[in-house]
Amino acid sequence: MKFHRPRGATLLPAFAISLVVGLQAGPTQAAGDAGLAYVSNQNGELSVIDLATMEVTNEFSSPGKEPRGLGVTADGKLLVTANRADGNISVIDRDTGKLLSTIAIGKNPEFVRTRGQMAFVSFEPASDGKPPPKPGSPEAMAAEKAKDDDDESPAYVAVVDLKAGKVLRRIRGGLETEGIEFSADGKHILVTNEEDDNITVHNIATGKKVKTVDVKPYGDRPRGIKRAPDGKSYVATIEHGNTLVVMDDKYKVVKSVPTGDTPYGLAFDRSGERLFVANAKSKTLQVYNAKTYETLKTIPTGERCWHFTFTPDDKQILIACGRSNEVVVIDAVTLEATKRIVDKKLPWGIVTYPKSVGSLDWPE
């Protein structure tokens, strides 16, 4: 498969920039001090949830086709969505919902992490965007053989300057690069490579690979990855292993922990005392003691719940459940579901502003 070098930002005409479909008029920041949550919907819009009322109060029609990955800049001015079908990211004025620009990334952009005015976006030229095959199936064996093909395209992380509106460079990962995390000192970026069954660590400034962590002994398809708040460990989910792997600060696997069926998004709470893992097929949010990895509670959720976020005050958790078309609200103390917010547009990811702890974000 040929790979085409990403081009710079494409500014849209004024009539397109002003195209915002809202359930209420006026800027989104009109909400109360509780803040707002933003949900990327694969059917093409962003839902805005007022965290004071836990109601959808606005919709932005500005993302491209099939937005998935989602991020918000530290200053709260910009939202960034990764648009799978368009091969680009949208840069959106968070206050008004206006589309400011699109920036070409590459085929199948998936995961977004923001840091300052930079965005780091994983994309997968070799992926067809379909769910991965079951391990051991003929489809899985064909995919395994494809890894050895000369024309098999590796995946990358695009490093994007949002202010300049262009891709600065690309960091080459493995096959189907997915989750992204940063080292505690800010020098390294860790990426999960689904098809290669490994985690690679790269120097952010140069893109040079400094380590490869083989997770094949624990299962297939690493997806989510998070650094503990104290910076001393990293945890990754192995989707087709129903497992967590725990790495130390030198990126060595020191422990594996069983999970529910098909884990993906994960996040520590702000204190680092608990670890939360979204298990898509078992339809649960699993809560662990982050020191002992003992399961504290398993919370029923919905269908295909991949990503979640705490509210800025850490009192509640919102989890996006794509196949049950809802955002489930969970009390972060009692660990009980308290509300289900209808979202019939295939929710994928969720972040808040003010920025809070979650599977896609972390306060800067």
Short mmCIF file of C-alpha atoms in Angstrom, two decimals:
data_model
loop_
_atom_site.label_atom_id
_atom_site.label_comp_id
_atom_site.label_asym_id
_atom_site.label_seq_id
_atom_site.Cartn_x
_atom_site.Cartn_y
_atom_site.Cartn_z
CA MET A 1 0.00 0.00 0.00
CA LYS A 2 1.40 3.39 -0.91
CA PHE A 3 1.67 6.05 1.73
CA HIS A 4 1.22 9.67 0.79
CA ARG A 5 3.00 12.31 2.78
CA PRO A 6 0.52 14.40 4.84
CA ARG A 7 -0.19 17.88 3.59
CA GLY A 8 -0.67 20.98 5.66
CA ALA A 9 -3.84 22.54 6.97
CA THR A 10 -6.76 23.22 4.70
CA LEU A 11 -8.66 26.33 5.75
CA LEU A 12 -12.35 26.26 5.01
CA PRO A 13 -14.42 29.07 3.50
CA ALA A 14 -16.39 31.30 5.83
CA PHE A 15 -19.75 29.70 5.07
CA ALA A 16 -18.39 26.27 6.11
CA ILE A 17 -16.70 27.60 9.21
CA SER A 18 -19.97 29.04 10.42
CA LEU A 19 -21.88 25.79 9.95
CA VAL A 20 -22.75 24.74 13.50
CA VAL A 21 -25.88 22.84 14.37
CA GLY A 22 -26.83 23.49 17.99
CA LEU A 23 -29.59 22.41 20.30
CA GLN A 24 -29.19 25.77 21.99
CA ALA A 25 -27.84 29.08 20.76
CA GLY A 26 -24.73 30.78 22.06
CA PRO A 27 -21.27 29.60 23.11
CA THR A 28 -20.90 26.32 24.94
CA GLN A 29 -19.02 27.94 27.81
CA ALA A 30 -22.36 29.27 29.07
CA ALA A 31 -22.55 26.15 31.23
CA GLY A 32 -21.95 26.33 34.96
CA ASP A 33 -18.76 25.80 36.92
CA ALA A 34 -19.12 22.02 36.65
CA GLY A 35 -17.75 22.21 33.11
CA LEU A 36 -18.62 20.40 29.90
CA ALA A 37 -18.03 16.99 28.41
CA TYR A 38 -17.48 16.43 24.68
CA VAL A 39 -18.38 13.13 23.01
CA SER A 40 -17.07 12.10 19.59
CA ASN A 41 -19.77 10.27 17.64
CA GLN A 42 -18.80 8.06 14.72
CA ASN A 43 -21.93 9.20 12.90
CA GLY A 44 -20.25 12.55 12.47
CA GLU A 45 -20.96 14.98 15.29
CA LEU A 46 -19.77 16.04 18.73
CA SER A 47 -22.27 15.96 21.58
CA VAL A 48 -21.84 18.51 24.35
CA ILE A 49 -22.94 17.52 27.87
CA ASP A 50 -23.48 20.07 30.63
CA LEU A 51 -21.90 18.40 33.66
CA ALA A 52 -24.08 20.36 36.05
CA THR A 53 -27.26 18.79 34.67
CA MET A 54 -25.87 15.71 32.88
CA GLU A 55 -27.88 16.59 29.80
CA VAL A 56 -26.86 16.98 26.15
CA THR A 57 -27.20 20.70 25.53
CA ASN A 58 -25.48 21.18 22.18
CA GLU A 59 -24.15 19.41 19.11
CA PHE A 60 -21.29 20.45 16.84
CA SER A 61 -21.60 19.38 13.22
CA SER A 62 -18.05 20.49 12.51
CA PRO A 63 -16.08 17.19 12.68
CA GLY A 64 -15.41 15.23 9.53
CA LYS A 65 -16.61 11.72 8.73
CA GLU A 66 -16.46 9.17 11.54
CA PRO A 67 -14.69 11.15 14.28
CA ARG A 68 -13.16 8.88 16.92
CA GLY A 69 -10.09 10.13 18.78
CA LEU A 70 -10.70 13.37 20.65
CA GLY A 71 -8.63 15.87 22.59
CA VAL A 72 -8.79 19.36 24.09
CA THR A 73 -5.87 21.75 24.40
CA ALA A 74 -4.59 22.81 27.81
CA ASP A 75 -5.95 26.34 27.42
CA GLY A 76 -9.38 25.00 26.47
CA LYS A 77 -9.51 26.93 23.21
CA LEU A 78 -9.40 24.02 20.77
CA LEU A 79 -11.00 20.62 20.32
CA VAL A 80 -9.31 18.10 18.02
CA THR A 81 -11.01 15.11 16.43
CA ALA A 82 -9.46 12.28 14.39
CA ASN A 83 -11.75 11.59 11.42
CA ARG A 84 -11.32 8.01 10.25
CA ALA A 85 -13.06 8.24 6.89
CA ASP A 86 -11.44 11.56 5.93
CA GLY A 87 -7.85 10.76 6.94
CA ASN A 88 -7.53 14.05 8.77
CA ILE A 89 -8.09 15.89 12.03
CA SER A 90 -10.53 18.72 12.63
CA VAL A 91 -9.47 21.70 14.72
CA ILE A 92 -12.55 23.22 16.34
CA ASP A 93 -13.14 26.35 18.39
CA ARG A 94 -14.34 24.83 21.65
CA ASP A 95 -16.34 27.88 22.70
CA THR A 96 -18.40 28.22 19.52
CA GLY A 97 -18.12 24.86 17.78
CA LYS A 98 -16.80 26.47 14.60
CA LEU A 99 -14.49 24.45 12.41
CA LEU A 100 -11.21 26.35 12.14
CA SER A 101 -9.21 24.01 9.93
CA THR A 102 -8.62 20.44 8.83
CA ILE A 103 -5.13 18.92 8.73
CA ALA A 104 -4.33 15.88 6.58
CA ILE A 105 -2.85 13.05 8.64
CA GLY A 106 -3.02 9.72 6.77
CA LYS A 107 -5.32 6.75 6.45
CA ASN A 108 -7.39 5.69 9.47
CA PRO A 109 -6.46 8.24 12.14
CA GLU A 110 -7.49 6.77 15.47
CA PHE A 111 -6.16 8.13 18.77
CA VAL A 112 -5.48 11.73 19.80
CA ARG A 113 -3.40 13.05 22.67
CA THR A 114 -2.81 16.76 23.12
CA ARG A 115 0.07 18.41 24.94
CA GLY A 116 0.21 22.19 24.99
CA GLN A 117 -0.53 23.34 21.44
CA MET A 118 0.60 20.03 19.95
CA ALA A 119 -1.47 17.01 18.97
CA PHE A 120 -0.16 13.46 18.64
CA VAL A 121 -2.37 11.36 16.35
CA SER A 122 -1.96 7.64 15.62
CA PHE A 123 -2.97 6.48 12.14
CA GLU A 124 -3.00 3.10 10.43
CA PRO A 125 -2.39 2.93 6.65
CA ALA A 126 -2.58 -0.88 6.65
CA SER A 127 -5.86 -1.09 8.55
CA ASP A 128 -9.23 -1.47 6.86
CA GLY A 129 -10.96 0.05 9.88
CA LYS A 130 -12.89 -3.14 10.64
CA PRO A 131 -12.95 -4.97 13.97
CA PRO A 132 -9.95 -7.29 14.45
CA PRO A 133 -10.43 -10.99 13.68
CA LYS A 134 -10.70 -13.56 16.44
CA PRO A 135 -7.31 -15.05 17.36
CA GLY A 136 -6.74 -18.40 15.65
CA SER A 137 -9.35 -17.78 12.95
CA PRO A 138 -8.45 -17.99 9.23
CA GLU A 139 -8.78 -14.20 9.08
CA ALA A 140 -6.34 -13.79 11.96
CA MET A 141 -3.83 -16.15 10.34
CA ALA A 142 -4.09 -14.23 7.07
CA ALA A 143 -3.44 -11.00 8.96
CA GLU A 144 -0.42 -12.61 10.62
CA LYS A 145 0.97 -13.59 7.23
CA ALA A 146 0.41 -10.06 5.95
CA LYS A 147 2.85 -8.76 8.55
CA ASP A 148 5.64 -10.29 6.52
CA ASP A 149 4.55 -8.84 3.19
CA ASP A 150 6.93 -6.31 1.70
CA ASP A 151 4.16 -3.83 0.97
CA GLU A 152 2.63 -3.96 4.43
CA SER A 153 2.46 -0.34 5.62
CA PRO A 154 3.53 0.46 9.17
CA ALA A 155 1.52 2.84 11.30
CA TYR A 156 2.65 6.21 12.56
CA VAL A 157 2.05 8.90 15.11
CA ALA A 158 1.71 12.29 13.44
CA VAL A 159 3.12 15.17 15.48
CA VAL A 160 0.96 18.19 14.72
CA ASP A 161 1.56 21.86 15.51
CA LEU A 162 -2.00 23.09 15.99
CA LYS A 163 -1.03 26.76 15.98
CA ALA A 164 0.84 26.46 12.67
CA GLY A 165 -1.76 24.03 11.30
CA LYS A 166 0.66 21.43 9.97
CA VAL A 167 2.24 18.05 10.58
CA LEU A 168 5.80 18.59 11.79
CA ARG A 169 6.97 14.98 11.56
CA ARG A 170 5.86 11.37 11.84
CA ILE A 171 7.01 8.80 14.37
CA ARG A 172 7.01 5.33 12.88
CA GLY A 173 5.33 2.74 15.10
CA GLY A 174 4.50 -0.87 14.30
CA LEU A 175 1.42 -2.25 12.57
CA GLU A 176 -1.86 -0.62 13.62
CA THR A 177 -0.50 1.82 16.15
CA GLU A 178 -3.24 2.68 18.62
CA GLY A 179 -2.90 4.06 22.16
CA ILE A 180 -0.51 6.87 23.11
CA GLU A 181 1.09 7.86 26.41
CA PHE A 182 3.96 10.11 27.47
CA SER A 183 6.79 9.30 29.86
CA ALA A 184 6.95 11.06 33.20
CA ASP A 185 9.90 13.20 32.09
CA GLY A 186 8.17 14.14 28.82
CA LYS A 187 11.01 12.81 26.67
CA HIS A 188 9.42 9.59 25.43
CA ILE A 189 6.18 8.60 23.76
CA LEU A 190 4.82 5.08 24.26
CA VAL A 191 2.54 3.57 21.61
CA THR A 192 0.65 0.29 21.48
CA ASN A 193 0.93 -1.61 18.19
CA GLU A 194 -2.07 -3.90 17.82
CA GLU A 195 -0.93 -6.09 14.94
CA ASP A 196 2.65 -6.37 16.16
CA ASP A 197 1.61 -7.33 19.70
CA ASN A 198 4.10 -4.94 21.21
CA ILE A 199 4.58 -1.54 22.77
CA THR A 200 7.26 0.71 21.35
CA VAL A 201 8.95 3.60 23.11
CA HIS A 202 10.28 6.51 21.06
CA ASN A 203 12.23 9.70 21.65
CA ILE A 204 9.66 12.42 21.01
CA ALA A 205 12.14 14.94 19.62
CA THR A 206 13.79 12.59 17.12
CA GLY A 207 11.24 9.79 16.68
CA LYS A 208 14.00 7.24 17.27
CA LYS A 209 12.80 3.98 18.81
CA VAL A 210 14.48 3.36 22.15
CA LYS A 211 12.73 0.16 23.23
CA THR A 212 10.29 -2.54 22.08
CA VAL A 213 8.21 -4.33 24.71
CA ASP A 214 6.88 -7.71 23.54
CA VAL A 215 3.44 -8.41 25.03
CA LYS A 216 2.64 -11.48 22.92
CA PRO A 217 3.10 -13.82 25.94
CA TYR A 218 0.08 -12.11 27.53
CA GLY A 219 -2.26 -12.11 24.52
CA ASP A 220 -2.97 -10.31 21.25
CA ARG A 221 -3.66 -6.67 20.40
CA PRO A 222 -2.45 -4.16 23.00
CA ARG A 223 -4.72 -1.11 22.88
CA GLY A 224 -4.95 1.31 25.81
CA ILE A 225 -1.94 2.57 27.77
CA LYS A 226 -1.62 4.84 30.82
CA ARG A 227 1.08 6.17 33.09
CA ALA A 228 0.50 6.05 36.84
CA PRO A 229 0.25 9.52 38.45
CA ASP A 230 3.51 8.99 40.35
CA GLY A 231 5.30 8.25 37.06
CA LYS A 232 6.73 4.98 38.35
CA SER A 233 4.70 2.54 36.25
CA TYR A 234 2.72 2.14 33.03
CA VAL A 235 -0.26 -0.12 32.40
CA ALA A 236 -1.56 -1.39 29.05
CA THR A 237 -4.65 -3.39 28.11
CA ILE A 238 -4.30 -6.53 25.95
CA GLU A 239 -7.62 -6.75 24.13
CA HIS A 240 -7.44 -10.38 22.99
CA GLY A 241 -5.82 -11.60 26.17
CA ASN A 242 -8.25 -10.15 28.71
CA THR A 243 -5.18 -8.93 30.52
CA LEU A 244 -3.39 -5.88 31.87
CA VAL A 245 0.37 -5.69 31.70
CA VAL A 246 2.18 -3.51 34.22
CA MET A 247 5.57 -2.03 33.30
CA ASP A 248 8.05 -0.27 35.57
CA ASP A 249 9.66 3.10 34.84
CA LYS A 250 12.25 1.35 32.66
CA TYR A 251 9.45 -0.13 30.51
CA LYS A 252 9.96 -3.67 31.74
CA VAL A 253 6.88 -5.87 32.23
CA VAL A 254 6.70 -6.74 35.92
CA LYS A 255 3.17 -8.06 36.29
CA SER A 256 0.10 -9.25 34.40
CA VAL A 257 -3.44 -8.98 35.73
CA PRO A 258 -6.64 -10.64 34.42
CA THR A 259 -9.50 -8.39 33.28
CA GLY A 260 -13.00 -8.78 31.96
CA ASP A 261 -13.67 -9.58 28.30
CA THR A 262 -11.98 -7.31 25.72
CA PRO A 263 -10.41 -4.47 27.73
CA TYR A 264 -9.56 -1.18 26.02
CA GLY A 265 -9.72 2.26 27.68
CA LEU A 266 -8.14 2.66 31.09
CA ALA A 267 -7.24 5.40 33.54
CA PHE A 268 -5.97 5.88 37.06
CA ASP A 269 -7.89 8.20 39.32
CA ARG A 270 -6.13 11.47 40.14
CA SER A 271 -4.68 10.15 43.39
CA GLY A 272 -3.32 7.00 41.76
CA GLU A 273 -5.09 4.80 44.29
CA ARG A 274 -7.50 3.15 41.85
CA LEU A 275 -7.27 1.95 38.26
CA PHE A 276 -10.35 1.80 36.02
CA VAL A 277 -10.61 -0.44 32.93
CA ALA A 278 -13.43 -0.50 30.35
CA ASN A 279 -14.19 -4.07 29.21
CA ALA A 280 -16.16 -3.85 25.97
CA LYS A 281 -17.59 -7.36 25.56
CA SER A 282 -18.27 -8.02 29.22
CA LYS A 283 -20.01 -4.60 29.34
CA THR A 284 -18.31 -3.49 32.54
CA LEU A 285 -16.04 -0.89 34.07
CA GLN A 286 -13.63 -2.76 36.31
CA VAL A 287 -12.08 -1.02 39.32
CA TYR A 288 -8.74 -2.14 40.77
CA ASN A 289 -6.65 -1.23 43.77
CA ALA A 290 -3.78 0.40 41.88
CA LYS A 291 -1.16 -0.89 44.33
CA THR A 292 -2.20 -4.52 44.68
CA TYR A 293 -4.30 -4.86 41.47
CA GLU A 294 -7.04 -6.54 43.46
CA THR A 295 -10.46 -6.03 41.87
CA LEU A 296 -12.50 -3.67 44.04
CA LYS A 297 -15.68 -3.65 41.98
CA THR A 298 -17.08 -4.52 38.56
CA ILE A 299 -19.68 -2.00 37.38
CA PRO A 300 -22.24 -2.92 34.67
CA THR A 301 -22.18 -0.39 31.81
CA GLY A 302 -23.47 -0.80 28.25
CA GLU A 303 -22.42 -2.15 24.85
CA ARG A 304 -19.00 -1.34 23.32
CA CYS A 305 -17.95 1.08 26.02
CA TRP A 306 -14.38 1.97 25.06
CA HIS A 307 -13.54 5.33 26.61
CA PHE A 308 -14.44 7.26 29.74
CA THR A 309 -13.60 10.34 31.76
CA PHE A 310 -13.92 11.63 35.29
CA THR A 311 -15.67 14.95 35.77
CA PRO A 312 -13.29 17.81 36.65
CA ASP A 313 -14.28 17.56 40.32
CA ASP A 314 -13.54 13.80 40.30
CA LYS A 315 -17.00 13.00 41.68
CA GLN A 316 -18.46 11.23 38.66
CA ILE A 317 -17.37 9.13 35.69
CA LEU A 318 -18.89 9.27 32.20
CA ILE A 319 -18.35 6.32 29.86
CA ALA A 320 -19.20 6.39 26.15
CA CYS A 321 -21.05 3.24 25.03
CA GLY A 322 -21.26 3.13 21.24
CA ARG A 323 -23.47 0.13 20.58
CA SER A 324 -26.01 0.95 23.26
CA ASN A 325 -26.06 4.60 22.10
CA GLU A 326 -25.57 6.16 25.51
CA VAL A 327 -23.20 7.79 27.95
CA VAL A 328 -23.41 6.07 31.33
CA VAL A 329 -22.86 8.23 34.42
CA ILE A 330 -21.25 6.53 37.44
CA ASP A 331 -20.79 7.88 40.96
CA ALA A 332 -17.01 7.77 41.55
CA VAL A 333 -17.44 7.12 45.29
CA THR A 334 -20.23 4.55 45.44
CA LEU A 335 -19.24 3.09 42.04
CA GLU A 336 -22.88 2.77 41.02
CA ALA A 337 -24.46 3.93 37.75
CA THR A 338 -26.70 6.91 38.40
CA LYS A 339 -27.88 7.97 34.94
CA ARG A 340 -27.89 7.02 31.26
CA ILE A 341 -27.67 9.86 28.76
CA VAL A 342 -29.10 8.96 25.36
CA ASP A 343 -26.71 9.52 22.44
CA LYS A 344 -27.91 7.75 19.31
CA LYS A 345 -24.94 8.65 17.11
CA LEU A 346 -22.47 5.88 18.04
CA PRO A 347 -20.36 7.53 20.76
CA TRP A 348 -16.65 6.64 20.71
CA GLY A 349 -14.59 8.95 22.93
CA ILE A 350 -15.15 11.51 25.66
CA VAL A 351 -13.15 14.33 27.27
CA THR A 352 -14.00 17.31 29.47
CA TYR A 353 -13.08 20.93 29.96
CA PRO A 354 -11.75 21.84 32.44
CA LYS A 355 -9.46 18.92 31.57
CA SER A 356 -9.85 15.90 33.80
CA VAL A 357 -8.58 12.36 34.25
CA GLY A 358 -9.72 9.85 31.67
CA SER A 359 -8.78 7.19 29.15
CA LEU A 360 -8.13 9.83 26.46
CA ASP A 361 -6.80 12.70 28.53
CA TRP A 362 -4.95 13.87 31.61
CA PRO A 363 -4.81 17.40 33.12
CA GLU A 364 -1.68 19.29 32.10
#
